[in-house]
PDB file of C-alpha atoms in Angstrom:
ATOM      1  CA  MET H 909      -0.128  21.740 -12.841  1.00  0.00           C
ATOM      2  CA  ASP H 910      -1.352  18.172 -13.288  1.00  0.00           C
ATOM      3  CA  PRO H 911      -4.941  17.820 -11.961  1.00  0.00           C
ATOM      4  CA  TYR H 912      -4.343  14.085 -11.383  1.00  0.00           C
ATOM      5  CA  ASP H 913      -1.287  14.626  -9.188  1.00  0.00           C
ATOM      6  CA  VAL H 914      -3.005  14.691  -5.822  1.00  0.00           C
ATOM      7  CA  ARG H 915      -0.803  14.386  -2.800  1.00  0.00           C
ATOM      8  CA  LEU H 916      -2.096  13.668   0.685  1.00  0.00           C
ATOM      9  CA  GLU H 917      -0.394  15.717   3.347  1.00  0.00           C
ATOM     10  CA  ASP H 918      -2.639  14.688   6.220  1.00  0.00           C
ATOM     11  CA  ASP H 919      -1.078  11.637   7.921  1.00  0.00           C
ATOM     12  CA  GLU H 920      -4.353  10.503   9.498  1.00  0.00           C
ATOM     13  CA  LEU H 921      -6.202  10.755   6.186  1.00  0.00           C
ATOM     14  CA  LEU H 922      -3.410   8.891   4.418  1.00  0.00           C
ATOM     15  CA  ALA H 923      -3.568   6.093   7.010  1.00  0.00           C
ATOM     16  CA  GLU H 924      -7.354   5.866   6.612  1.00  0.00           C
ATOM     17  CA  VAL H 925      -7.076   5.675   2.825  1.00  0.00           C
ATOM     18  CA  GLU H 926      -4.449   2.944   3.135  1.00  0.00           C
ATOM     19  CA  LEU H 927      -6.651   0.891   5.486  1.00  0.00           C
ATOM     20  CA  THR H 928      -9.613   1.284   3.155  1.00  0.00           C
ATOM     21  CA  ALA H 929      -7.526   0.244   0.148  1.00  0.00           C
ATOM     22  CA  ASN H 930      -6.215  -2.812   2.021  1.00  0.00           C
ATOM     23  CA  LEU H 931      -9.758  -3.822   2.905  1.00  0.00           C
ATOM     24  CA  ILE H 932     -10.946  -3.399  -0.700  1.00  0.00           C
ATOM     25  CA  VAL H 933      -8.063  -5.535  -1.996  1.00  0.00           C
ATOM     26  CA  ALA H 934      -8.722  -8.265   0.576  1.00  0.00           C
ATOM     27  CA  ALA H 935     -12.446  -8.300  -0.250  1.00  0.00           C
ATOM     28  CA  ASN H 936     -11.713  -8.520  -3.979  1.00  0.00           C
ATOM     29  CA  GLN H 937      -9.322 -11.422  -3.472  1.00  0.00           C
ATOM     30  CA  SER H 938     -11.737 -13.379  -1.288  1.00  0.00           C
ATOM     31  CA  GLU H 939     -14.194 -15.787  -2.876  1.00  0.00           C
ATOM     32  CA  GLN H 940     -16.694 -15.182  -0.086  1.00  0.00           C
ATOM     33  CA  GLN H 941     -17.665 -12.440   2.311  1.00  0.00           C
ATOM     34  CA  LEU H 942     -14.935 -11.594   4.811  1.00  0.00           C
ATOM     35  CA  SER H 943     -15.671 -12.572   8.386  1.00  0.00           C
ATOM     36  CA  PRO H 944     -15.388  -9.955  11.146  1.00  0.00           C
ATOM     37  CA  HIS H 945     -12.179 -11.699  12.268  1.00  0.00           C
ATOM     38  CA  GLU H 946     -10.682 -11.458   8.759  1.00  0.00           C
ATOM     39  CA  ILE H 947     -11.631  -7.782   8.534  1.00  0.00           C
ATOM     40  CA  ASP H 948      -9.959  -7.163  11.896  1.00  0.00           C
ATOM     41  CA  GLN H 949      -6.817  -8.893  10.632  1.00  0.00           C
ATOM     42  CA  VAL H 950      -6.710  -6.758   7.479  1.00  0.00           C
ATOM     43  CA  LEU H 951      -7.197  -3.587   9.527  1.00  0.00           C
ATOM     44  CA  GLY H 952      -4.659  -4.635  12.160  1.00  0.00           C
ATOM     45  CA  VAL H 953      -7.189  -4.674  14.987  1.00  0.00           C
ATOM     46  CA  VAL H 954      -5.874  -6.408  18.076  1.00  0.00           C
ATOM     47  CA  PRO H 955      -8.657  -8.043  20.078  1.00  0.00           C
ATOM     48  CA  ARG H 956      -8.962  -6.906  23.657  1.00  0.00           C
ATOM     49  CA  PRO H 957      -8.902  -9.567  26.345  1.00  0.00           C
ATOM     50  CA  ARG H 958     -12.429 -10.336  27.517  1.00  0.00           C
ATOM     51  CA  ARG H 959     -13.285  -9.180  30.975  1.00  0.00           C
ATOM     52  CA  GLU H 960     -15.113 -11.586  33.195  1.00  0.00           C
ATOM     53  CA  SER H 961     -18.537 -10.457  34.285  1.00  0.00           C
ATOM     54  CA  ALA H 962     -19.101  -9.565  37.937  1.00  0.00           C
ATOM     55  CA  GLY H 963     -21.475 -12.510  38.352  1.00  0.00           C
ATOM     56  CA  SER H 964     -18.841 -15.155  37.453  1.00  0.00           C
TER      57      SER H 964
END
């Protein structure tokens, strides 16, 4: 048995590891700190439409 042959069987954990790896790669390739918008893009976050406040 190879101690370095680690397989992830948990789909949610695998997805989380992939998102983290994508974020690390993007941060390493950027010359400056990633903005919140850039982080959202890397993570595939879709912004919610803003709701208008009741006073408007």
